[in-house]
Coordinates of N, CA and C and ligand atoms in Angstrom, one line a residue:
M781 N -12.3 -24.1 32.8 CA -12.0 -22.8 32.1 C -10.5 -22.5 32.3
T782 N -9.9 -22.2 31.2 CA -8.4 -21.9 31.4 C -8.2 -20.5 32.0
K783 N -7.2 -20.5 32.9 CA -7.0 -19.2 33.8 C -5.6 -18.7 33.3
L784 N -5.6 -17.4 33.1 CA -4.3 -16.7 32.7 C -3.9 -15.9 34.0
T785 N -2.7 -16.4 34.5 CA -2.1 -15.7 35.7 C -0.8 -14.9 35.5
Y786 N -0.7 -13.8 35.9 CA 0.5 -13.1 36.0 C 1.2 -13.3 37.3
Y787 N 2.2 -14.3 37.4 CA 2.9 -14.7 38.6 C 4.3 -14.1 38.6
T788 N 4.5 -13.3 39.5 CA 5.9 -12.6 39.5 C 6.3 -12.1 40.9
A789 N 7.7 -11.8 41.0 CA 8.1 -11.0 42.1 C 8.2 -9.6 41.8
T790 N 8.2 -8.8 42.8 CA 8.1 -7.3 42.6 C 8.8 -6.6 43.9
T791 N 9.2 -5.5 43.6 CA 9.7 -4.6 44.7 C 8.5 -4.1 45.4
L792 N 8.7 -3.5 46.7 CA 7.5 -2.9 47.4 C 7.0 -1.7 46.5
D793 N 7.9 -1.0 45.8 CA 7.5 0.2 45.1 C 7.1 -0.2 43.6
G794 N 6.9 -1.5 43.3 CA 6.2 -1.9 41.9 C 7.2 -2.0 40.8
F795 N 8.4 -2.5 41.0 CA 9.3 -2.8 39.9 C 9.7 -4.2 39.8
L796 N 9.7 -4.7 38.6 CA 10.1 -6.2 38.3 C 11.7 -6.2 38.2
A797 N 12.3 -5.2 37.9 CA 13.7 -5.2 37.6 C 14.3 -3.8 37.7
D798 N 15.6 -3.7 37.8 CA 16.3 -2.5 37.8 C 16.2 -1.8 36.3
P799 N 16.5 -0.5 36.1 CA 16.5 0.0 34.8 C 17.3 -0.7 33.8
D800 N 18.4 -1.4 34.3 CA 19.3 -2.2 33.4 C 19.0 -3.7 33.5
D801 N 17.8 -4.0 33.9 CA 17.3 -5.4 33.9 C 18.0 -6.3 35.0
S802 N 18.7 -5.8 35.9 CA 19.4 -6.5 37.1 C 18.2 -7.0 37.9
L803 N 18.4 -8.3 38.4 CA 17.6 -8.9 39.4 C 18.3 -9.2 40.6
A804 N 19.6 -8.7 40.8 CA 20.4 -9.0 42.0 C 19.6 -8.8 43.2
W805 N 18.9 -7.8 43.4 CA 18.1 -7.4 44.6 C 17.2 -8.6 44.9
L806 N 16.7 -9.2 43.9 CA 15.7 -10.4 44.1 C 16.3 -11.7 44.4
L807 N 17.4 -12.0 43.6 CA 18.0 -13.3 43.8 C 18.7 -13.5 45.2
R808 N 19.0 -12.5 45.9 CA 19.6 -12.6 47.2 C 18.7 -12.8 48.4
Q809 N 17.3 -12.7 48.1 CA 16.3 -12.8 49.2 C 16.1 -14.3 49.5
Q810 N 15.7 -14.4 50.9 CA 15.4 -15.6 51.6 C 14.0 -16.1 51.0
I811 N 13.9 -17.3 50.5 CA 12.6 -17.9 50.2 C 12.6 -19.4 50.4
D812 N 11.4 -19.9 51.0 CA 11.2 -21.4 51.2 C 10.6 -21.9 49.9
D813 N 11.3 -22.8 49.3 CA 11.0 -23.3 48.0 C 9.6 -24.2 48.1
D814 N 9.4 -24.6 49.3 CA 8.2 -25.5 49.6 C 7.1 -24.6 50.4
G815 N 7.3 -23.3 50.5 CA 6.4 -22.5 51.3 C 5.3 -22.0 50.5
P816 N 4.5 -21.0 51.1 CA 3.3 -20.6 50.4 C 3.6 -19.9 49.1
F817 N 2.8 -20.1 48.1 CA 2.9 -19.5 46.8 C 4.2 -20.0 46.0
N818 N 4.6 -21.2 46.4 CA 5.9 -21.5 45.8 C 5.8 -21.8 44.3
Y819 N 6.9 -21.7 43.6 CA 6.9 -21.8 42.2 C 6.6 -23.2 41.8
G820 N 7.1 -24.2 42.4 CA 7.0 -25.6 42.0 C 5.4 -26.0 41.9
Q821 N 4.8 -25.5 42.9 CA 3.4 -25.8 43.0 C 2.6 -25.1 41.9
F822 N 3.1 -23.8 41.6 CA 2.4 -23.0 40.6 C 2.6 -23.6 39.3
I823 N 3.9 -23.9 39.0 CA 4.2 -24.3 37.6 C 3.6 -25.7 37.3
A824 N 3.3 -26.5 38.3 CA 2.7 -27.7 38.0 C 1.3 -27.7 37.4
G825 N 0.6 -26.6 37.5 CA -0.7 -26.4 36.9 C -0.6 -25.7 35.7
I826 N 0.5 -25.4 35.1 CA 0.6 -24.5 33.9 C 0.9 -25.3 32.7
G827 N 0.2 -25.0 31.6 CA 0.4 -25.7 30.4 C 1.1 -25.0 29.2
A828 N 1.1 -23.7 29.4 CA 1.8 -22.8 28.4 C 2.2 -21.5 29.0
I829 N 3.3 -20.9 28.6 CA 3.8 -19.6 29.1 C 4.0 -18.6 28.0
V830 N 4.1 -17.3 28.5 CA 4.3 -16.3 27.4 C 5.2 -15.2 28.2
M831 N 6.1 -14.7 27.5 CA 7.0 -13.5 28.0 C 7.4 -12.6 26.9
G832 N 7.7 -11.4 27.2 CA 8.3 -10.4 26.4 C 9.7 -10.8 26.1
S833 N 10.3 -10.1 25.1 CA 11.7 -10.5 24.5 C 12.7 -10.0 25.5
T834 N 12.4 -9.0 26.4 CA 13.5 -8.6 27.4 C 13.7 -9.7 28.4
T835 N 12.5 -10.2 28.9 CA 12.5 -11.3 29.8 C 13.1 -12.6 29.2
Y836 N 12.8 -12.9 28.0 CA 13.4 -14.0 27.3 C 14.9 -13.9 27.3
E837 N 15.4 -12.7 26.9 CA 16.8 -12.6 26.7 C 17.5 -12.6 28.1
W838 N 16.8 -12.1 29.1 CA 17.4 -12.2 30.5 C 17.5 -13.7 30.8
V839 N 16.6 -14.5 30.6 CA 16.5 -15.9 30.9 C 17.7 -16.6 30.2
L840 N 17.8 -16.3 28.9 CA 18.9 -17.0 28.1 C 20.3 -16.6 28.8
R841 N 20.3 -15.3 29.1 CA 21.7 -14.8 29.6 C 22.0 -15.4 31.0
N842 N 21.0 -15.6 31.9 CA 21.3 -15.9 33.3 C 20.9 -17.3 33.8
D843 N 20.1 -18.0 33.1 CA 19.7 -19.3 33.6 C 20.8 -20.2 33.5
P844 N 21.1 -21.0 34.5 CA 22.2 -22.0 34.4 C 21.9 -23.0 33.2
E845 N 20.7 -23.4 33.1 CA 20.4 -24.3 32.0 C 20.0 -23.6 30.7
P846 N 20.3 -24.1 29.5 CA 20.0 -23.3 28.3 C 18.5 -23.0 28.2
W847 N 17.6 -23.8 28.6 CA 16.2 -23.5 28.7 C 15.5 -24.5 29.6
S848 N 14.9 -24.1 30.7 CA 14.4 -25.1 31.7 C 13.0 -25.3 31.7
Y849 N 12.2 -24.6 30.8 CA 10.8 -24.7 30.7 C 10.4 -25.9 29.8
T850 N 9.5 -26.8 30.4 CA 9.1 -28.0 29.6 C 7.8 -27.7 28.9
V851 N 7.0 -26.6 29.1 CA 5.7 -26.4 28.5 C 6.1 -25.5 27.3
P852 N 5.1 -25.4 26.3 CA 5.3 -24.5 25.1 C 5.4 -23.1 25.6
A853 N 6.3 -22.3 25.0 CA 6.6 -20.9 25.5 C 6.4 -20.0 24.3
W854 N 5.6 -18.9 24.5 CA 5.6 -17.9 23.3 C 6.4 -16.7 23.8
V855 N 7.1 -16.1 22.9 CA 7.9 -14.9 23.1 C 7.5 -13.9 22.2
L856 N 6.9 -12.7 22.8 CA 6.5 -11.6 22.0 C 7.8 -10.8 21.6
T857 N 7.9 -10.6 20.2 CA 9.0 -9.8 19.8 C 8.8 -9.4 18.3
S858 N 9.3 -8.2 18.0 CA 9.3 -7.8 16.5 C 10.5 -8.2 15.8
R859 N 11.4 -8.9 16.5 CA 12.6 -9.4 15.9 C 12.7 -10.8 15.7
V860 N 13.8 -11.3 15.1 CA 14.0 -12.7 15.0 C 15.1 -13.1 15.9
L861 N 14.7 -13.8 16.9 CA 15.6 -14.2 18.1 C 16.1 -15.6 18.0
D862 N 17.3 -15.9 18.5 CA 17.8 -17.3 18.5 C 17.0 -18.1 19.6
I863 N 16.8 -19.4 19.3 CA 16.1 -20.3 20.2 C 17.0 -21.4 20.5
P864 N 17.2 -21.7 21.8 CA 18.0 -22.8 22.2 C 17.6 -24.1 21.6
E865 N 18.6 -24.9 21.2 CA 18.4 -26.3 20.7 C 17.3 -27.1 21.5
G866 N 16.2 -27.6 20.9 CA 15.3 -28.4 21.6 C 14.2 -27.7 22.4
A867 N 14.4 -26.4 22.5 CA 13.5 -25.6 23.3 C 12.1 -25.4 22.5
D868 N 10.9 -25.5 23.2 CA 9.7 -25.3 22.5 C 9.3 -23.8 22.7
V869 N 10.0 -23.1 21.9 CA 9.8 -21.6 22.0 C 9.2 -21.0 20.6
R870 N 8.1 -20.3 20.6 CA 7.4 -19.8 19.6 C 7.4 -18.4 19.5
L871 N 8.0 -17.7 18.5 CA 8.1 -16.2 18.4 C 6.8 -15.8 17.9
A872 N 6.2 -14.6 18.4 CA 5.1 -14.0 17.9 C 5.1 -12.5 18.1
S873 N 4.3 -11.8 17.4 CA 4.1 -10.3 17.5 C 2.7 -9.9 17.4
G874 N 2.4 -8.7 17.8 CA 1.1 -8.1 17.5 C 0.1 -8.4 18.6
D875 N -1.1 -8.8 18.1 CA -2.3 -8.8 19.0 C -2.2 -10.0 19.9
V876 N -2.1 -9.8 21.3 CA -2.0 -11.0 22.2 C -3.2 -11.9 22.2
R877 N -4.3 -11.5 21.7 CA -5.5 -12.4 21.6 C -5.2 -13.6 20.7
T878 N -4.5 -13.4 19.7 CA -4.1 -14.6 18.8 C -3.3 -15.4 19.6
V879 N -2.2 -14.9 20.2 CA -1.3 -15.8 21.1 C -2.1 -16.5 22.2
Y880 N -3.1 -15.8 22.8 CA -3.8 -16.4 23.8 C -4.6 -17.7 23.3
S881 N -5.2 -17.6 22.2 CA -5.9 -18.8 21.6 C -5.0 -20.0 21.4
R882 N -3.8 -19.6 20.8 CA -2.8 -20.7 20.5 C -2.4 -21.4 21.9
M883 N -2.2 -20.5 22.9 CA -1.8 -21.0 24.1 C -2.8 -22.0 24.8
V884 N -4.0 -21.5 24.8 CA -5.1 -22.3 25.3 C -5.1 -23.7 24.6
E885 N -5.0 -23.7 23.3 CA -5.0 -25.0 22.5 C -3.8 -25.8 23.0
A886 N -2.7 -25.2 23.1 CA -1.4 -26.0 23.4 C -1.4 -26.6 24.9
A887 N -2.2 -25.8 25.8 CA -2.1 -26.2 27.2 C -2.8 -27.3 27.7
G888 N -3.6 -27.9 26.8 CA -4.3 -29.2 27.1 C -5.1 -29.1 28.4
G889 N -5.8 -28.1 28.6 CA -6.7 -28.0 29.8 C -6.0 -27.3 30.9
R890 N -4.7 -27.2 30.9 CA -4.0 -26.6 32.1 C -3.9 -25.1 32.0
D891 N -3.5 -24.3 32.9 CA -3.6 -22.9 33.0 C -2.4 -22.2 32.2
L892 N -2.4 -20.9 32.1 CA -1.5 -20.2 31.3 C -0.8 -19.2 32.3
W893 N 0.5 -18.9 32.0 CA 1.3 -17.9 32.9 C 1.9 -16.9 31.9
V894 N 1.7 -15.6 32.4 CA 2.4 -14.4 31.8 C 3.6 -14.3 32.7
V895 N 4.8 -14.6 32.2 CA 5.9 -14.5 33.0 C 6.4 -13.1 33.3
G896 N 6.2 -12.2 32.3 CA 6.4 -10.7 32.3 C 6.8 -10.3 30.9
G897 N 7.1 -9.0 30.8 CA 7.2 -8.0 31.8 C 5.7 -7.4 32.0
G898 N 5.7 -6.3 32.6 CA 4.5 -5.5 33.1 C 3.6 -5.1 31.8
N899 N 4.3 -4.5 30.9 CA 3.4 -4.1 29.7 C 2.8 -5.2 28.9
L900 N 3.4 -6.3 28.9 CA 2.9 -7.5 28.3 C 1.7 -8.0 29.0
A901 N 1.8 -8.1 30.3 CA 0.7 -8.5 31.3 C -0.5 -7.5 31.0
G902 N -0.1 -6.2 30.9 CA -1.1 -5.1 30.6 C -1.8 -5.4 29.3
Q903 N -1.1 -5.8 28.2 CA -1.7 -6.1 26.9 C -2.8 -7.1 27.2
F904 N -2.5 -8.1 27.9 CA -3.6 -9.2 28.1 C -4.7 -8.6 29.0
A905 N -4.4 -7.8 29.9 CA -5.4 -7.1 30.7 C -6.4 -6.2 29.8
D906 N -5.8 -5.5 28.9 CA -6.4 -4.6 27.9 C -7.5 -5.4 27.2
A907 N -7.1 -6.7 26.8 CA -8.0 -7.6 26.1 C -8.9 -8.3 26.8
G908 N -8.9 -8.1 28.2 CA -9.8 -8.7 29.1 C -9.5 -10.2 29.3
L909 N -8.2 -10.5 29.1 CA -7.8 -12.0 29.1 C -7.0 -12.3 30.5
L910 N -6.6 -11.3 31.2 CA -5.8 -11.6 32.4 C -6.8 -11.8 33.6
D911 N -6.8 -13.1 34.2 CA -7.6 -13.5 35.2 C -7.1 -13.1 36.5
E912 N -5.8 -13.4 36.9 CA -5.4 -13.2 38.2 C -3.8 -12.7 38.2
I913 N -3.5 -12.1 39.3 CA -2.1 -11.7 39.5 C -1.7 -12.3 40.8
I914 N -0.5 -12.9 40.8 CA 0.1 -13.4 42.1 C 1.4 -12.7 42.2
V915 N 1.6 -11.9 43.2 CA 2.9 -11.3 43.5 C 3.5 -11.7 44.7
S916 N 4.8 -11.8 44.7 CA 5.7 -11.9 45.9 C 6.5 -10.7 46.0
I917 N 6.2 -10.0 47.2 CA 6.8 -8.6 47.2 C 8.0 -8.8 48.1
A918 N 9.1 -8.3 47.4 CA 10.5 -8.4 48.1 C 10.6 -7.2 49.0
P919 N 11.4 -7.3 50.0 CA 11.6 -6.1 50.9 C 12.6 -5.2 50.5
V920 N 12.2 -4.5 49.3 CA 13.2 -3.8 48.6 C 12.5 -2.6 47.9
T921 N 12.9 -1.3 47.8 CA 12.5 -0.4 46.8 C 13.5 0.0 46.0
L922 N 13.3 0.3 44.8 CA 14.3 0.7 43.7 C 14.2 2.1 43.2
G923 N 13.0 2.6 43.4 CA 12.9 4.1 42.9 C 12.7 4.2 41.4
S924 N 13.2 3.3 40.7 CA 13.0 3.3 39.2 C 13.2 1.9 38.7
G925 N 12.8 1.6 37.5 CA 13.1 0.3 36.9 C 12.0 -0.1 36.0
K926 N 11.8 -1.5 35.7 CA 10.8 -2.0 34.9 C 9.5 -2.1 35.6
P927 N 8.4 -1.6 35.2 CA 7.2 -1.4 36.1 C 6.5 -2.8 36.2
L928 N 5.8 -3.1 37.2 CA 5.1 -4.3 37.6 C 3.9 -4.4 36.7
L929 N 3.1 -3.4 36.5 CA 1.9 -3.4 35.7 C 1.4 -2.1 35.4
P930 N 2.0 -1.4 34.3 CA 1.6 0.0 34.1 C 0.2 0.2 33.4
R931 N -0.8 -0.2 34.2 CA -2.3 -0.1 33.8 C -3.0 0.4 35.0
R932 N -4.3 0.9 34.8 CA -5.2 1.2 35.7 C -6.3 0.3 35.8
L933 N -6.3 -0.6 36.9 CA -7.1 -1.8 37.0 C -7.7 -1.9 38.4
D934 N -8.9 -2.4 38.4 CA -9.4 -2.8 39.8 C -9.2 -4.3 40.0
L935 N -8.8 -4.6 41.2 CA -8.5 -6.0 41.6 C -9.3 -6.3 42.8
R936 N -9.4 -7.7 43.1 CA -10.0 -8.1 44.3 C -8.9 -8.9 45.0
L937 N -8.6 -8.6 46.3 CA -7.6 -9.4 47.1 C -8.3 -10.7 47.4
A938 N -7.6 -11.8 47.0 CA -8.3 -13.1 47.1 C -7.5 -14.0 48.2
E939 N -6.3 -13.8 48.3 CA -5.5 -14.7 49.3 C -4.2 -13.9 49.6
T940 N -3.7 -14.1 50.8 CA -2.4 -13.5 51.2 C -1.6 -14.5 52.1
S941 N -0.3 -14.4 52.0 CA 0.5 -15.2 52.9 C 2.0 -14.7 53.1
R942 N 2.8 -15.2 53.9 CA 4.2 -14.8 53.9 C 5.1 -16.0 53.6
N943 N 6.0 -15.8 52.8 CA 7.0 -16.7 52.5 C 8.3 -16.1 52.8
R944 N 9.0 -16.4 54.0 CA 10.3 -15.9 54.5 C 10.3 -14.3 54.3
A945 N 11.1 -13.8 53.4 CA 11.2 -12.3 53.1 C 10.1 -11.7 52.4
F946 N 9.2 -12.6 51.8 CA 8.3 -12.0 50.8 C 6.9 -12.0 51.4
V947 N 6.2 -11.0 51.2 CA 4.7 -10.9 51.3 C 4.0 -11.3 50.0
C948 N 3.2 -12.4 50.0 CA 2.6 -12.9 48.8 C 1.1 -12.7 48.8
A949 N 0.7 -12.3 47.6 CA -0.7 -12.0 47.4 C -1.3 -12.5 46.2
R950 N -2.5 -12.9 46.1 CA -3.2 -13.3 44.9 C -4.3 -12.4 44.7
Y951 N -4.5 -11.8 43.6 CA -5.6 -10.8 43.2 C -6.4 -11.3 42.0
Q952 N -7.6 -11.2 42.0 CA -8.5 -11.4 40.8 C -8.5 -10.1 40.1
V953 N -8.4 -10.2 38.8 CA -8.5 -9.0 37.9 C -10.0 -8.7 37.7
L954 N -10.4 -7.5 38.1 CA -11.9 -7.2 37.9 C -12.1 -6.5 36.6
G955 N -11.1 -5.6 36.1 CA -11.2 -4.9 34.9 C -10.7 -3.5 35.1
R956 N -11.1 -2.7 34.1 CA -10.5 -1.2 34.1 C -11.0 -0.6 35.4
L957 N -10.2 0.3 35.9 CA -10.4 1.1 37.1 C -11.7 1.7 37.0
R958 N -12.6 1.7 38.1 CA -13.9 2.1 38.0 C -14.0 3.5 37.6
E959 N -13.1 4.3 38.0 CA -13.1 5.9 37.8 C -12.9 6.1 36.3
D960 N -12.4 5.1 35.5 CA -12.1 5.3 34.1 C -13.2 4.8 33.2
R961 N -14.2 4.1 33.8 CA -15.2 3.4 33.0 C -16.2 4.4 32.5
Ligands
NAP1277 N1 10.7 -9.8 39.1 C1 10.4 -10.9 38.4 O1 10.1 -11.9 38.9 C2 10.5 -10.8 36.9 C3 9.5 -11.5 36.1 C4 9.6 -11.3 34.8 C5 10.5 -10.4 34.2 N2 11.3 -9.8 35.0 C6 12.4 -8.9 34.4 O2 11.7 -7.7 34.1 C7 12.1 -7.1 33.0 C8 10.9 -6.9 32.1 O3 11.3 -6.1 31.0 P1 10.3 -5.3 30.1 O4 9.1 -4.8 31.0 O5 11.0 -4.3 29.4 O6 9.6 -6.3 29.2 P2 9.3 -7.6 28.3 O7 7.8 -7.8 28.3 O8 10.1 -8.8 29.0 O9 9.9 -7.3 27.0 C9 9.3 -6.2 26.3 C10 9.6 -6.3 24.7 O10 8.9 -7.4 24.2 C11 8.6 -7.1 22.9 N3 7.1 -7.0 22.8 C12 6.2 -6.9 23.8 N4 4.9 -6.9 23.4 C13 5.0 -7.1 22.1 C14 3.9 -7.4 21.0 N5 2.6 -7.4 21.3 N6 4.4 -7.6 19.8 C15 5.7 -7.6 19.5 N7 6.7 -7.5 20.4 C16 6.3 -7.3 21.7 C17 9.2 -5.7 22.5 O11 10.4 -5.9 22.1 P3 11.0 -6.2 20.6 O12 10.0 -6.2 19.6 O13 12.2 -5.3 20.4 O14 11.6 -7.7 20.7 C18 9.3 -5.2 23.9 O15 10.2 -4.1 24.0 C19 13.2 -8.0 32.4 O16 14.5 -7.5 33.0 C20 12.9 -9.3 33.1 O17 14.1 -10.2 33.2 C21 11.4 -9.9 36.4

């Protein structure tokens, strides 16, 4: 069964990025690339990815390579965005259930990754399609910024570990917060 995971770093107070989309606070943190919950191990099991346009434009502006992902990528946007030469990037808009079906087809039995942002992960959760959340919590608070997951959900803590500066945790998504059902 294909699994959809929201794998991300966050501040302790639940922000993905500064209000102006800076990740300077994250990129200076100590991390062991071979340690618990490392990116290499995670991405090896992924067959398709999805992100919102703010995240996409951040990657295009900041990644040293023009496009480093080797699996098909969907970018949610209401605009027409440039795609780097040779990159397998597919622009989409509207209902994430359609995107999900196409991702499952493209992933060839491997799992799916919601790169971000938080509202996009929330759209998948609203549709009952988000299976798990893996967070690496940086030792930082920002007070404001782009929220990790602006939804009311019940989760089950499935696994925890430490990777240098980060507390890492994996949660299974149970569904809407019990108090709201
Ligand atoms: N800490 C980390 O590890 C981490 C991970 C991921 C991202 N980030 C950062 O966190 C920030 C996330 O930004 P963000 O939360 O603003 O969001 P985002 O999800 O990257 O982008 C939001 C935009 O995507 C488009 N969009 C989303 N859903 C759509 C839909 N269903 N149909 C059509 N378009 C849709 C809309 O823009 P348009 O229609 O105008 O294009 C929307 O404003 C970025 O700075 C990113 O670099 C950090």
